Each structure stands twice: as C-alpha cells, then as structure tokens.
Short mmCIF file of C-alpha atoms and ligand atoms in Angstrom, two decimals:
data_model
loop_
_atom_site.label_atom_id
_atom_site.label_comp_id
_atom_site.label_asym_id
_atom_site.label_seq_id
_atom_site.Cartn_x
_atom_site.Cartn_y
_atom_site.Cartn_z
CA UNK A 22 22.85 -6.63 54.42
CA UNK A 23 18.90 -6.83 55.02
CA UNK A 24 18.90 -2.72 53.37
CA UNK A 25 21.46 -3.84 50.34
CA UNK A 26 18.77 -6.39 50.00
CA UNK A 27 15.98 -4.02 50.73
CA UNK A 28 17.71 -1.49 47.65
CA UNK A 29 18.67 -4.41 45.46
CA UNK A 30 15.41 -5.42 45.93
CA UNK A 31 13.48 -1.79 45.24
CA UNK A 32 15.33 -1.41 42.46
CA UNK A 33 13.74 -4.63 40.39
CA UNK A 34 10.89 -3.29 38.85
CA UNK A 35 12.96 -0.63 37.70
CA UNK A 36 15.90 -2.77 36.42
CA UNK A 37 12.42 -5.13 34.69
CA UNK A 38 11.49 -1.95 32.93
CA UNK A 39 14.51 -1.38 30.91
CA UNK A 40 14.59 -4.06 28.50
CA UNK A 41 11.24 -3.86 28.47
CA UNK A 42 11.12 -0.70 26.97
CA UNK A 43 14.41 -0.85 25.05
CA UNK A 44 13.05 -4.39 23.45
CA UNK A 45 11.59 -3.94 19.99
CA UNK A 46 8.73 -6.70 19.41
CA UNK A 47 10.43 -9.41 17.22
CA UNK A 48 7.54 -8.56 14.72
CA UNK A 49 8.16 -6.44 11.94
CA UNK A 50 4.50 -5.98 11.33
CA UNK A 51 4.14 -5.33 14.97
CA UNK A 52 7.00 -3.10 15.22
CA UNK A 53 5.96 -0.85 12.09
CA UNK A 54 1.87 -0.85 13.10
CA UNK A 55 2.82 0.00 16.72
CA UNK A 56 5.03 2.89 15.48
CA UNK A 57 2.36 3.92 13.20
CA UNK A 58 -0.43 4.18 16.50
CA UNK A 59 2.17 5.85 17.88
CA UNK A 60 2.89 8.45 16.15
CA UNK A 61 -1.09 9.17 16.09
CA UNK A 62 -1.66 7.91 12.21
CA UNK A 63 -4.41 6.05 10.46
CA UNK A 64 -7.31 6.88 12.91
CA UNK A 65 -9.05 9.15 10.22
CA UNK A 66 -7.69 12.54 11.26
CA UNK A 67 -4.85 14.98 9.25
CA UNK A 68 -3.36 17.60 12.04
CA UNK A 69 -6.80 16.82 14.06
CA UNK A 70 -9.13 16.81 11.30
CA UNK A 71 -11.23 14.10 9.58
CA UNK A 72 -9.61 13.11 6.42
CA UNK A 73 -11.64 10.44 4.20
CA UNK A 74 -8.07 9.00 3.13
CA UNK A 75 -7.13 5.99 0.75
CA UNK A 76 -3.85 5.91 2.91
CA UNK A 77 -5.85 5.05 6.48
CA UNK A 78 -7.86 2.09 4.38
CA UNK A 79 -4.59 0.77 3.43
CA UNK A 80 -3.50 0.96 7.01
CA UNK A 81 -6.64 -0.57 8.49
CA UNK A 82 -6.64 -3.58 5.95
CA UNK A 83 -2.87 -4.07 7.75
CA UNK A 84 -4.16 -3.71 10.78
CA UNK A 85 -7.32 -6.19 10.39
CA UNK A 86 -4.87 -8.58 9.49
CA UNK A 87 -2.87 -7.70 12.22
CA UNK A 88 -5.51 -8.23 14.81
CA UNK A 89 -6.64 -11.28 13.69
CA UNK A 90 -2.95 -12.40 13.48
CA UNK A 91 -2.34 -11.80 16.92
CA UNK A 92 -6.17 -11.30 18.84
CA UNK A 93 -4.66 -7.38 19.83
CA UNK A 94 -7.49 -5.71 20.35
CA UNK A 95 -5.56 -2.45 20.43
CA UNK A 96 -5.90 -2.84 16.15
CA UNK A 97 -9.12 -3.48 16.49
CA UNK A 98 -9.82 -0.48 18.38
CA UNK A 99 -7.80 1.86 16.04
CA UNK A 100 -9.86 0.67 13.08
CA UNK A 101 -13.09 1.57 15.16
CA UNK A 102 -12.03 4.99 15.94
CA UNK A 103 -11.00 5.43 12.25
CA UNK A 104 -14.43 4.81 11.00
CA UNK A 105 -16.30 7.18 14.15
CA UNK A 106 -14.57 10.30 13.04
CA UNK A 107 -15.46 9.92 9.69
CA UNK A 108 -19.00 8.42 9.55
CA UNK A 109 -21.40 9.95 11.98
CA UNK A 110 -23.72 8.53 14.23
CA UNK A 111 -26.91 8.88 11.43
CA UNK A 112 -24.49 7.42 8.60
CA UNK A 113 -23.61 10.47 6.46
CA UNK A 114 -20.17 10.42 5.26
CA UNK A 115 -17.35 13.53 6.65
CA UNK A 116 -13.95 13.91 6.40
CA UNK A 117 -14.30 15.37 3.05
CA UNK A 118 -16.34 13.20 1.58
CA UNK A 119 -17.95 14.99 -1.78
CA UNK A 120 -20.23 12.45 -3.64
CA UNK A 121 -20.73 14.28 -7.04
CA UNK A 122 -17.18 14.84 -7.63
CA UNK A 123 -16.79 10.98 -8.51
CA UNK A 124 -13.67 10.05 -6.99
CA UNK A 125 -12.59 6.47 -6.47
CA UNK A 126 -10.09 7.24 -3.86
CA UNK A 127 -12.73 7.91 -1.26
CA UNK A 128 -13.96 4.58 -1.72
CA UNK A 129 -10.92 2.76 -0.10
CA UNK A 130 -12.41 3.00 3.66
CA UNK A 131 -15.11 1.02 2.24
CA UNK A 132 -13.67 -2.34 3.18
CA UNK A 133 -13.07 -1.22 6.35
CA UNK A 134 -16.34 0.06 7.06
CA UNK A 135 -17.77 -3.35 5.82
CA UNK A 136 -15.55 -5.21 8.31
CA UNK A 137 -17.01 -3.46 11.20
CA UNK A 138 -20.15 -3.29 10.19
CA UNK A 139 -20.10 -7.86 10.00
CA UNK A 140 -18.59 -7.42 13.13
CA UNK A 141 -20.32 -5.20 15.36
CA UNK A 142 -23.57 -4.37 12.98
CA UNK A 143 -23.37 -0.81 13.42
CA UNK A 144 -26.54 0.67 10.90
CA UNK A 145 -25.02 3.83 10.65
CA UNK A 146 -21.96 2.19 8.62
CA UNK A 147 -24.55 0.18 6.52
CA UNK A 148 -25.47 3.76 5.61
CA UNK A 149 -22.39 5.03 4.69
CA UNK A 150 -21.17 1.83 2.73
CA UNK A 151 -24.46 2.33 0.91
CA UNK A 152 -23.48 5.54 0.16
CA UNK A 153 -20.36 4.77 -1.55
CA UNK A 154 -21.84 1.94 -3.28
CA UNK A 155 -24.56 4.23 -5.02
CA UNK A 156 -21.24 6.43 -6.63
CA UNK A 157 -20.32 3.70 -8.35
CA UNK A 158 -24.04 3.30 -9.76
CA UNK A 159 -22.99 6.95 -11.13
CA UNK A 160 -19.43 6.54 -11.37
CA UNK A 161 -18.67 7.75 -15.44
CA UNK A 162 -16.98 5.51 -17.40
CA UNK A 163 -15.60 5.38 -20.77
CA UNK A 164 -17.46 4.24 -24.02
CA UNK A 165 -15.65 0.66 -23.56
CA UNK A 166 -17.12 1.07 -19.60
CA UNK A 167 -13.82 1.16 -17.20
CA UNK A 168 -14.85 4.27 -14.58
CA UNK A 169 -13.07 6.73 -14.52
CA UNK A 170 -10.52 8.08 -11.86
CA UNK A 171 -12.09 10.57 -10.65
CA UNK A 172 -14.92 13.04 -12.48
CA UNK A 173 -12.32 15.72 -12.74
CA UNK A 174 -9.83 13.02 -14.92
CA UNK A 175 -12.08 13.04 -18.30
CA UNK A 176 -12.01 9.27 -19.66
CA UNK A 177 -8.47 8.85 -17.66
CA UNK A 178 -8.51 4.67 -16.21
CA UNK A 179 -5.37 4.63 -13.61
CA UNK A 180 -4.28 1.79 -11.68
CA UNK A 181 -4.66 2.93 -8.36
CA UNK A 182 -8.47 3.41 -9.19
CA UNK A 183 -8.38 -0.25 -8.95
CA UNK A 184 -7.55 -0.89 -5.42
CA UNK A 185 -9.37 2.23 -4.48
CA UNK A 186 -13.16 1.68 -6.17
CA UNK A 187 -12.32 -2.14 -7.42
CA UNK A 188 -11.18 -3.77 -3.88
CA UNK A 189 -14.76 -2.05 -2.30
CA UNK A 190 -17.08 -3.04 -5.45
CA UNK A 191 -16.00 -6.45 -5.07
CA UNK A 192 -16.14 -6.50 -0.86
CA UNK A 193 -19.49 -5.01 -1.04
CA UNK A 194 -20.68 -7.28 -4.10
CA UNK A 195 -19.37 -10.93 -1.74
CA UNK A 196 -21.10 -9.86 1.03
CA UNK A 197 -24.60 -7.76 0.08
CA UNK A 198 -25.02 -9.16 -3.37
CA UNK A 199 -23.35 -12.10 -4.52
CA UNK A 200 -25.85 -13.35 -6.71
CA UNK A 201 -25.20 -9.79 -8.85
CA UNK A 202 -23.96 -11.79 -12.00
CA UNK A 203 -23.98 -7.89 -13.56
CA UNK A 204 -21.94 -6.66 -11.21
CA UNK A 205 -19.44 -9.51 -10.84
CA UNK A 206 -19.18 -9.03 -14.70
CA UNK A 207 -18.82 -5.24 -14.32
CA UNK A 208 -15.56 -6.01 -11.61
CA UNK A 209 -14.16 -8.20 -14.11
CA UNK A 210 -14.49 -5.59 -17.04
CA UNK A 211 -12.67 -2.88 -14.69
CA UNK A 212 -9.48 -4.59 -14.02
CA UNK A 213 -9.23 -6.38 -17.43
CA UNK A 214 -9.76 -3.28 -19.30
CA UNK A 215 -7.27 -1.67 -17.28
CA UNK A 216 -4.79 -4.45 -18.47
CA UNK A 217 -5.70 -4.31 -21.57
CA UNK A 218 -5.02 -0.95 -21.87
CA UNK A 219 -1.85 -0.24 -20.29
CA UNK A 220 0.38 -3.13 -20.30
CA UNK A 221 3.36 -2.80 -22.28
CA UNK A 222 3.47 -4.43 -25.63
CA UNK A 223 6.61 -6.29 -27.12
CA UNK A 224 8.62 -3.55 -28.87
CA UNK A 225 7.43 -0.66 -26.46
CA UNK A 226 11.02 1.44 -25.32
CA UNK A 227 12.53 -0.59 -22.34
CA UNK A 228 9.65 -2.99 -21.87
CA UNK A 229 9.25 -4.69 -18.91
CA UNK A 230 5.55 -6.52 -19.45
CA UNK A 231 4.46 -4.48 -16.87
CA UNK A 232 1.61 -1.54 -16.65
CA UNK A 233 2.01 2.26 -16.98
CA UNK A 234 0.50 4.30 -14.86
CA UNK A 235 -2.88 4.83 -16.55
CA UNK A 236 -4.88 5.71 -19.77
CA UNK A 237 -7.27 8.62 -21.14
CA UNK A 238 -9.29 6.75 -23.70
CA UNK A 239 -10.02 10.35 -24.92
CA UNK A 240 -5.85 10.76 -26.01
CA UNK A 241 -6.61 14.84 -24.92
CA UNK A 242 -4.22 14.40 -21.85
CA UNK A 243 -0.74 15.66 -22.75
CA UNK A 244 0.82 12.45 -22.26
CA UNK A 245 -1.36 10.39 -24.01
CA UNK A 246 0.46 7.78 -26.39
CA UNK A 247 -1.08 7.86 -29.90
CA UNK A 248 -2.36 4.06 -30.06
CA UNK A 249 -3.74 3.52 -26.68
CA UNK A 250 -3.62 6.84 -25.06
CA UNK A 251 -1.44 5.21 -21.75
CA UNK A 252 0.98 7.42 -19.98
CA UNK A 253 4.10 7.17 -20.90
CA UNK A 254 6.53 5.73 -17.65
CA UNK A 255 5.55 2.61 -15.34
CA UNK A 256 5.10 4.00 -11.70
CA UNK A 257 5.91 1.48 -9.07
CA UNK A 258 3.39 2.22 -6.62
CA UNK A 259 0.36 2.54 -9.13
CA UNK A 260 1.49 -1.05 -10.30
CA UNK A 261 1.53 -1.89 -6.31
CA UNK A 262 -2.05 -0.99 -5.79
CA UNK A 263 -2.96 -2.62 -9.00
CA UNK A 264 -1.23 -6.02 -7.87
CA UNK A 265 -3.04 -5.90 -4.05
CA UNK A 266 -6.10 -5.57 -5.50
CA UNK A 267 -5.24 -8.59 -7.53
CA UNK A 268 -4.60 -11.10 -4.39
CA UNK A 269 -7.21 -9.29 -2.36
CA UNK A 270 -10.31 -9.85 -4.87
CA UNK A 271 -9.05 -13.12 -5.85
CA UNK A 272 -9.25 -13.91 -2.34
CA UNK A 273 -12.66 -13.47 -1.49
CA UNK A 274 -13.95 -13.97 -5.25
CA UNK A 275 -17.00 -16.70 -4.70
CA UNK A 276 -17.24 -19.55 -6.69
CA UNK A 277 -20.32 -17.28 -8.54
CA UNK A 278 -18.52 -14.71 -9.50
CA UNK A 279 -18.23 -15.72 -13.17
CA UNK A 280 -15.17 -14.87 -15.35
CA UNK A 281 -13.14 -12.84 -12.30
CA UNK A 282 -11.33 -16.05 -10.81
CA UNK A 283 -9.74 -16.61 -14.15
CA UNK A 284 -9.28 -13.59 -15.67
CA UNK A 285 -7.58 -12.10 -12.39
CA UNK A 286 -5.42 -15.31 -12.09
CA UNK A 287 -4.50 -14.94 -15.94
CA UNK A 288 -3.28 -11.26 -15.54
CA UNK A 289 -1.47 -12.25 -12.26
CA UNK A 290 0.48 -14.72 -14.29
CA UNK A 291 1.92 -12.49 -16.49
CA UNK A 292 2.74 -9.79 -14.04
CA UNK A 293 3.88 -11.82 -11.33
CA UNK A 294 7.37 -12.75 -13.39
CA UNK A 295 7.35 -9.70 -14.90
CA UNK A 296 7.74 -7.79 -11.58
CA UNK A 297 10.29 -10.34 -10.24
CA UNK A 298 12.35 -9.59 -13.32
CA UNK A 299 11.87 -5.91 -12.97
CA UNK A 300 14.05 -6.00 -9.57
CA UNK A 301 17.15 -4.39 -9.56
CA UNK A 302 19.66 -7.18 -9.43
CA UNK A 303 22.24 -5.94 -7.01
CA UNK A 304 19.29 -4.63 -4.72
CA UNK A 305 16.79 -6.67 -5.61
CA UNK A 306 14.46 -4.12 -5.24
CA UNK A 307 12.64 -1.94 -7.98
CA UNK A 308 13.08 1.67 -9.07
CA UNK A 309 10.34 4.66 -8.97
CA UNK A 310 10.41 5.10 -12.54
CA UNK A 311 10.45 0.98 -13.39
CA UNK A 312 10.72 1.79 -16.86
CA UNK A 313 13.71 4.34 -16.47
CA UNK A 314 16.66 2.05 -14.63
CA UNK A 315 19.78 3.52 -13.50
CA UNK A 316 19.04 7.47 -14.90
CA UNK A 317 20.03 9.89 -12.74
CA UNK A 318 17.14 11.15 -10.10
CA UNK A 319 15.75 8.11 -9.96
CA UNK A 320 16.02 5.65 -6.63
CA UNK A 321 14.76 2.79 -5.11
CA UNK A 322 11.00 3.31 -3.93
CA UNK A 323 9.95 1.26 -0.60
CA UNK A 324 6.50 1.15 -1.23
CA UNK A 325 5.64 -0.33 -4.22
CA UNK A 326 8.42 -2.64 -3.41
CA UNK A 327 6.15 -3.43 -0.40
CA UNK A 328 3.63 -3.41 -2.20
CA UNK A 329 5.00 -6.25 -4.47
CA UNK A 330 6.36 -8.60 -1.60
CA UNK A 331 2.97 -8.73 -0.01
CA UNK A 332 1.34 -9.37 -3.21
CA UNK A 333 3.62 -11.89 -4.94
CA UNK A 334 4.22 -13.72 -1.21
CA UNK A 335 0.49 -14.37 -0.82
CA UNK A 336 -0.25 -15.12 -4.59
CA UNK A 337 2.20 -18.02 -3.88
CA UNK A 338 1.23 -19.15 -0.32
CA UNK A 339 -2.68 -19.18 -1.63
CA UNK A 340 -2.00 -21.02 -5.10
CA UNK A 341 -2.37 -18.36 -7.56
CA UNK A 342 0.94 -18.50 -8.97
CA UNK A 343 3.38 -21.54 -8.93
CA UNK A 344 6.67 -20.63 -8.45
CA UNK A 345 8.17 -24.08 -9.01
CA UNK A 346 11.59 -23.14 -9.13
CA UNK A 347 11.29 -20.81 -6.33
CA UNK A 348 12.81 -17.79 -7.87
CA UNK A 349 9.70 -15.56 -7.24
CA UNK A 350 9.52 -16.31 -3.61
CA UNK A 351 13.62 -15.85 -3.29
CA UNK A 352 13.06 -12.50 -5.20
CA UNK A 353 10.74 -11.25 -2.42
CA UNK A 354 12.73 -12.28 0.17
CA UNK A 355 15.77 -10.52 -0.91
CA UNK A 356 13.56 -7.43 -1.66
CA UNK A 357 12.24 -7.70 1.91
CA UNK A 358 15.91 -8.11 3.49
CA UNK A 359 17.12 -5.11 1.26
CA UNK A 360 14.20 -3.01 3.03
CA UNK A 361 14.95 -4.24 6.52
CA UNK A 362 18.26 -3.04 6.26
CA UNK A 363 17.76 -0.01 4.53
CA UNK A 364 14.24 1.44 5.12
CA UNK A 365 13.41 0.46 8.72
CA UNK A 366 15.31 3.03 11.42
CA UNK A 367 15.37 2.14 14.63
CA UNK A 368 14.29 5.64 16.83
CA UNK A 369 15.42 5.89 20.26
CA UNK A 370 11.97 6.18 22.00
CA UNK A 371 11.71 1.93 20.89
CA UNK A 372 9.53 3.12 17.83
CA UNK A 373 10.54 2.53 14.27
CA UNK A 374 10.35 5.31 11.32
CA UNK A 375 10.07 4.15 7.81
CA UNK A 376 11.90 5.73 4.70
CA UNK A 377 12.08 6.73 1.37
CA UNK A 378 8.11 6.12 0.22
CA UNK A 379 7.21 8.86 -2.68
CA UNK A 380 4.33 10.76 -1.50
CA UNK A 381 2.03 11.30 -4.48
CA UNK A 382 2.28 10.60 -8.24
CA UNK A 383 -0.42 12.00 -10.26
CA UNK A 384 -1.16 12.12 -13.99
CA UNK A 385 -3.15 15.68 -12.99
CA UNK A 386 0.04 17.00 -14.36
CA UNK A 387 2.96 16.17 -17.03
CA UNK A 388 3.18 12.28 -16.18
CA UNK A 389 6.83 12.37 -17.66
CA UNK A 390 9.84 10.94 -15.79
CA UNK A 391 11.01 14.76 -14.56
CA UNK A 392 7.35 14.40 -12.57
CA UNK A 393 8.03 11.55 -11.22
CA UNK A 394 11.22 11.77 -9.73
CA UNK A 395 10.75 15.73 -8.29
CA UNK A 396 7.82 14.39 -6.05
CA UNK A 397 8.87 14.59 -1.94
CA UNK A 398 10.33 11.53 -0.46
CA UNK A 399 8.96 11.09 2.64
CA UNK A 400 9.79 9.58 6.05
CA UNK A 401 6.68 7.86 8.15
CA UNK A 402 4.38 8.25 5.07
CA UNK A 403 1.45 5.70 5.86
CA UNK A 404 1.09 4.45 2.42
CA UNK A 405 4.38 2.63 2.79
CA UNK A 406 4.07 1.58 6.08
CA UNK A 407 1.18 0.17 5.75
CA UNK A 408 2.62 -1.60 2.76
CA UNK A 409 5.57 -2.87 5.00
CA UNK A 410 3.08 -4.31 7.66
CA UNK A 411 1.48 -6.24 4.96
CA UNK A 412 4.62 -7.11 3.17
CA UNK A 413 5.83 -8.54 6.85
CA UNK A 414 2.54 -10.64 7.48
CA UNK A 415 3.23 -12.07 4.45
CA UNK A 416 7.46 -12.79 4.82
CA UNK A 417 6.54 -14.11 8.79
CA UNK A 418 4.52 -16.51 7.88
CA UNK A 419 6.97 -17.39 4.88
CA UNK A 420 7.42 -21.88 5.86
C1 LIG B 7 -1.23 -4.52 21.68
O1 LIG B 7 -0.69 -3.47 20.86
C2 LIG B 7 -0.32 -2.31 21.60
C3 LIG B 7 0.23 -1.23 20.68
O2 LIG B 7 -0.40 -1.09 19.50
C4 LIG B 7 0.73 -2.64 22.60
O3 LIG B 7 1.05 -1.47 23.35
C5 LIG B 7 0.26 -3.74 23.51
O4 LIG B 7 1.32 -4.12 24.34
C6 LIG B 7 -0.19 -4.93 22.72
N1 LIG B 7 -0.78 -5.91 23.61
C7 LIG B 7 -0.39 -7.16 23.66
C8 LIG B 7 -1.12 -8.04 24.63
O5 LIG B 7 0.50 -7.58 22.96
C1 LIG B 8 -26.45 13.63 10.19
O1 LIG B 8 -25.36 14.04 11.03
C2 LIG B 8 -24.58 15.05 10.45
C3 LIG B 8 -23.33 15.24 11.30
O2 LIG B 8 -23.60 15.06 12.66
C4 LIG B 8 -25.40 16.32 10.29
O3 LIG B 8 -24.61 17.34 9.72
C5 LIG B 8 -26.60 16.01 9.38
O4 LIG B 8 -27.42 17.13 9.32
C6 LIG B 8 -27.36 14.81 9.88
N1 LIG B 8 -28.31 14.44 8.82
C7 LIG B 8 -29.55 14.04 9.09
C8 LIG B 8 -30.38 13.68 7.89
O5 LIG B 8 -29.97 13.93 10.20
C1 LIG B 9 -18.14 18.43 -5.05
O1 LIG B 9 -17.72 18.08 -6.33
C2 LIG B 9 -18.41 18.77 -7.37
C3 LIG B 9 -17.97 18.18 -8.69
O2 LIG B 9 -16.57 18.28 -8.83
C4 LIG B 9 -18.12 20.26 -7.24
O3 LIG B 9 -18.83 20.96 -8.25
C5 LIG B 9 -18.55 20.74 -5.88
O4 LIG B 9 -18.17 22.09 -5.71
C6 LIG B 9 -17.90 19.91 -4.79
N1 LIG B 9 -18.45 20.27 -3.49
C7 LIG B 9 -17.71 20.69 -2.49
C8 LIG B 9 -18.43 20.98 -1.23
O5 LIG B 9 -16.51 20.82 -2.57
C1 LIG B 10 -26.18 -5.28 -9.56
O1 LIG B 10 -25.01 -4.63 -10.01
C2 LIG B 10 -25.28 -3.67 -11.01
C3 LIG B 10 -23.91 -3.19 -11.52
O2 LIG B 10 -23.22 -2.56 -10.50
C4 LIG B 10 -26.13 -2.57 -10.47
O3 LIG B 10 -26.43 -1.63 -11.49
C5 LIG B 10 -27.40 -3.14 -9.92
O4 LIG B 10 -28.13 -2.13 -9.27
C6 LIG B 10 -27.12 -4.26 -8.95
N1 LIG B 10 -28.36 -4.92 -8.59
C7 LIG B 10 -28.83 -4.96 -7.35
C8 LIG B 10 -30.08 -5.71 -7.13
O5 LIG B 10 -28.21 -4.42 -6.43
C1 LIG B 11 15.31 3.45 -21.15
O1 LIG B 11 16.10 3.31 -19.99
C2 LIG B 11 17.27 4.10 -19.97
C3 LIG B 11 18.06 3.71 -18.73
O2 LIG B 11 17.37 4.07 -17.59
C4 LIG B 11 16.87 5.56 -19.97
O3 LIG B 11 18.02 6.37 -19.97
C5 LIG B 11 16.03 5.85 -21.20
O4 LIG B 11 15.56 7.17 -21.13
C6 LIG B 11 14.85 4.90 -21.27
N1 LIG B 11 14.14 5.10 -22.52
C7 LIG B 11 12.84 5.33 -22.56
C8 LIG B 11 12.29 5.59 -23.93
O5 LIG B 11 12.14 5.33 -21.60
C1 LIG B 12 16.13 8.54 4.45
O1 LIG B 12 16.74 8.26 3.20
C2 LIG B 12 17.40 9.39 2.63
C3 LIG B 12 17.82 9.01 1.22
O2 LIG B 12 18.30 7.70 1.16
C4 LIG B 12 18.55 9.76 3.53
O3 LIG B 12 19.23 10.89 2.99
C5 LIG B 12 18.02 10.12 4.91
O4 LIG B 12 19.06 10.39 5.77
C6 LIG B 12 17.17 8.95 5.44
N1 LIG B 12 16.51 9.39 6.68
C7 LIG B 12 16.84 8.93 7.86
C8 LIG B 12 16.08 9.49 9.02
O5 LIG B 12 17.68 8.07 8.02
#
C-alpha cells in the first residue's frame, strides 16, 4: 500500500506535466506570438544574421500590444533583443541598413525603436531613430510631394510605403515634435495623395472602391494606367498595410495635428464598407487578387484578411467608424472564424503554424494578375502572423 502510494505519488508531477504541455493557451494571440518566439522569429536575425525587416516591426507592434495586454515580460524582452542586433551600442544602424538608397521599408522598426527608447531611454536608439528620421528629410518625392517607395521605384507611391515610412513619421512627429504643423501637414499629404491616386473610380473594370496596389506619377512603369498611372489589380495585403496605418495614426494623432484626424477618418469611411463588401460571401474572407474573384489561380490570402479584421475591429471599438447595423463587425468575425478553422494548424510539439500568407508582391516587376498569383505561399511567414496576433487582440476583446 504505503509503495503504491509512494509510486502513485512519484508519478504526480509527471502526470501535472502532461496537460500542461499538451494545453494550448486559450489565447489566439498568445498561441500564434508564442509559436512565433518559438520558432526563433522576429528578434532581428534571417538564418543568424541581422535583417533590418518591415516583417519583425510588424511583429513587435503585436507583441507591444501583447505585453501590455497581458504584463509578459517575455514580449517585452523579444522586442529588446530585436532592436540590440540591429542598432549598436553607439547608435549606427546594421542589419542592412543603406541610407542613400531611400527605402521606406527600413523605416518600419522605427516605432519600435521609439517604444523602447520612452521606456528604457536608451541614447543609442535616439540615434538610430534620428537616423531614419533624417531619410525622410531626403526621402524624393513626386512633383505633387508623396515620397516615393523606395529611390530605386522612380515617382512609384505604393501602399505599403504607408505603413512602412507613414506609421514612423507620424510616431516620431507625436512624440519629438508635435508642434511640427509642417510635418503634420506633410503626413496628411502622404496618405491622402495616396488615396487620391489609386482608389478605384466608378466605372473602373470590377470596381470594388478599394485601392490598387500603387502609382508611378511618371506613367514609365509598364503597368501604368493612362489617366493616373495606378497599377492595374488591387493586392490585398498592400490594402492591409494601408488600412493599419489608418487606425494606428489615427490613434495617436494629437489634437494639433491639423487636417490628419479628418482626412484619415474620411478615407476610413469609404474603405471600411468597401472592404466588408469585398469579402467573399461563402467564406467571408477576401481573395489575393481582390479585383479578380473566382479566376482560376487565385485563393483566399490570410494576411491581408488579418490585416483587415484588426483594422476594421479597432476602427469600430475606438469610434472611427459606426457600424450601426453591425454588419462590419459580423463581417470580421466571420472572416476571423473562417481563419481559425482554416489557417491556424495545430503542431504536435503544442505550437501553432500559420498558412497560406503570400510572401512578397512587388510592382519591381509586371504587376499583372499572372504576378500576383505565381508568388510562393508560405507557411509560418511573419507578416501574417503577426497580422493574426493583431487581428486576435482585436476579436478577444470583441464585448
Ligand atoms: C510568457 O510567455 C512565454 C512565451 O512567450 C511563456 O513561455 C510563459 O509561460 C509566459 N509567462 C506567463 C507568466 O504567462
Ligand atoms: C559604431 O559601431 C559600429 C558597429 O559596432 C562600428 O562599425 C562603427 O565604426 C562605430 N562608429 C563610430 C562612429 O564609432
Ligand atoms: C546604397 O544604396 C545606394 C543607392 O541605391 C547604392 O548606390 C549603394 O551601392 C548602396 N550601398 C550598399 C552598401 O549597398
Ligand atoms: C518639421 O517637419 C518638416 C517636414 O518633415 C521638416 O522639414 C522640419 O525639419 C521639421 N522641423 C523641425 C524643427 O524638426
Ligand atoms: C473581373 O473579374 C473576373 C472574375 O474574376 C475576371 O475574370 C476578369 O478578368 C476581371 N476583369 C478585369 C478587367 O479585371
Ligand atoms: C497549407 O495550405 C495549402 C493550400 O491550402 C495546403 O495544400 C497545405 O497542405 C497546407 N499546409 C498545411 C501544413 O496544412
């Protein structure tokens, strides 16, 4: 009896363990960001090497919002590390990081760096942010002023250049130089000139209201239309960024800021409908191509769709958008059920892989729906998961 006992008894931390480590956390956000750490991604390295990468500020904006979610300080700690193996101990700038080759994407770890540096007041980050603010200073633009992608894209405005360069100008601007009237006005140019000049105009084949891709002032790119020189197909994920920059700048837009507040809140308003209409209706989620339903090679994308349910979900929870009727909010939360189901897979080590998140689109090439579509489908690619975890912040704090 007393050794059954003894056995029975030995045996308890072991038997505790188990569903312990078969358990998945009952957060989504949780699960994915865990799974991300992980698996080793987001902490500024590619195969061991400092990368400055668009996808890892993505991530750490997740995971900021993560940490203060939940006080982990794990996700505090992986945004740390991100920033120490890219900027060094005086403040220059690695992982890649080329100044005169003008490219917005570097800018995303901006926020990021700005975060840590209120937090902890690390100078050498003050250096580096510094750094990428003086690009912009140089940034080219086009004759009406919108900067261009990257100094390589001649005149070219695309959509993810907004959340890249726009999300950072306007962090930087709210917390070193709010009372910048020039460059609150300058913020408010970018995105609105982006609208301006890709939205798709009543009459335009298969119109959806939404944005393409991007636009070469210049019309020398080969897919330059002939009135406004935009690209000819609506990518989901470039209209993704473009919508989380939205919610994000609105967000911490100060009352000084001038025109922003409105216009942003006007362009939202015409998107945010747009995009719930956009949905497939059986799925209720949204196509690569948006403009291209149904044709054969295209599929259903999971992160712009991400992308989407995070931005529409906290448009609505902050005020920016009424949805009296509900129908926006019920649109996300089908989307978000659809990729539950069908993007999430469970892996046997209690992690979670993600699928089905396109890993580039460019308009360095073609720009035509056969692009599109032949682009690699990835699994684990941090660009959607990051998009999940902010998607499922959003839907778990849904009333
Ligand atoms: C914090 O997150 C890490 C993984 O990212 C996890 O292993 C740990 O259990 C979490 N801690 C708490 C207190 O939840
Ligand atoms: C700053 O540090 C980097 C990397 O450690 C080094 O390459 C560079 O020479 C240093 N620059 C100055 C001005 O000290
Ligand atoms: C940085 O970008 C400029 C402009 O595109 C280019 O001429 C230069 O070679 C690049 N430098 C490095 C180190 O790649
Ligand atoms: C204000 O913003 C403008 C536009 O970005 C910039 O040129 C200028 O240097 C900024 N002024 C100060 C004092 O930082
Ligand atoms: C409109 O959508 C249909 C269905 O996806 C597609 O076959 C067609 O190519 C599209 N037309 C244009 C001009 O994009
Ligand atoms: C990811 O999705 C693709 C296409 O839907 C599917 O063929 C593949 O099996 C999925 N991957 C996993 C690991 O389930």
């Amino acid at each position: 009896m007393f050794l059954r006992v003894a056995t029975f008894l030995s045996l308890l931390p072991i038997l505790a363990l188990i569903p312990i480590a078969e358990a998945r956390p009952e957060s989504y956000a949780v699960w994915a960001a865990d799974s991300a750490i992980a698996r080793g991604q987001g902490n500024g390295l590619s195969n061991g090497v400092p990368l400055d990468s668009y996808d890892d500020g993505e991530f750490q904006w997740a995971l900021r919002l993560l940490y203060e979610r939940t006080g982990n300080t794990t996700y505090f700690n992986w945004i740390e590390t991100g920033a120490d193996n890219i900027v060094s101990p005086n403040g220059t700038i690695g992982g890649g990081y080329n100044f005169t080759a003008f490219i917005q994407d570097y800018l995303r770890l901006g926020p990021t760096w700005i975060y840590l540096f209120q937090e902890t007041g690390q100078a050498n980050l003050k250096t580096a942010i510094d750094t990428y603010r003086s690009q912009l200073n140089g940034q080219p633009r086009t004759v009406q002023g919108q900067f261009w992608h990257k100094l390589v894209y001649f005149n070219q405005g695309w959509l993810d250049g907004i959340y890249m360069g726009e999300v950072f100008y306007a962090t930087y601007t709210s917390v070193f130089d709010a009372s910048n009237a020039t460059a609150w006005a300058d913020i408010t140019m970018q995105f609105e000139l982006m609208f301006e000049n890709t939205k798709q105009l009543p009459g335009a084949p298969n119109n959806t209201g939404l944005m393409y891709h991007g636009y070469d002032f210049s019309h020398t790119a080969v897919w330059a239309s002939p009135d406004r020189g935009h690209s000819p197909e609506v990518w989901d994920r470039a209209l993704g960024w473009y919508v989380m920059a939205l919610v994000d700048v609105l967000e911490l837009a100060p009352p000084n800021s001038g025109a922003l507040k409105a216009t942003l809140l006007r362009i939202l308003n015409v998107l945010a409908p747009n995009i719930r209409d956009a949905a497939d209706p059986t799925s209720g989620v949204w196509w690569l191509v948006i403009t291209q339903p149904g044709r054969a090679l295209n599929y259903f994308e999971s992160s712009g769709a991400s992308m989407y349910i995070y931005a529409l979900l906290k448009a609505v929870r902050l005020g920016y958008v009424q949805d009296a009727d509900g129908s926006i909010v019920a649109a996300m939360k089908k989307a978000y059920n659809y990729a539950v189901e069908n993007w999430v897979i469970p892996n046997s080590d209690g992690t979670m892989s993600w699928n089905n998140t396109v890993s580039v689109g460019s308009l360095g090439s073609t720009g035509d729906y056969e692009y599109y579509v032949s682009q690699v489908v990835d699994l684990n690619d941090l660009k959607g998961i990051a998009a999940f975890v902010l998607a499922s912040l959003e839907f778990e704090q849904l009333p």
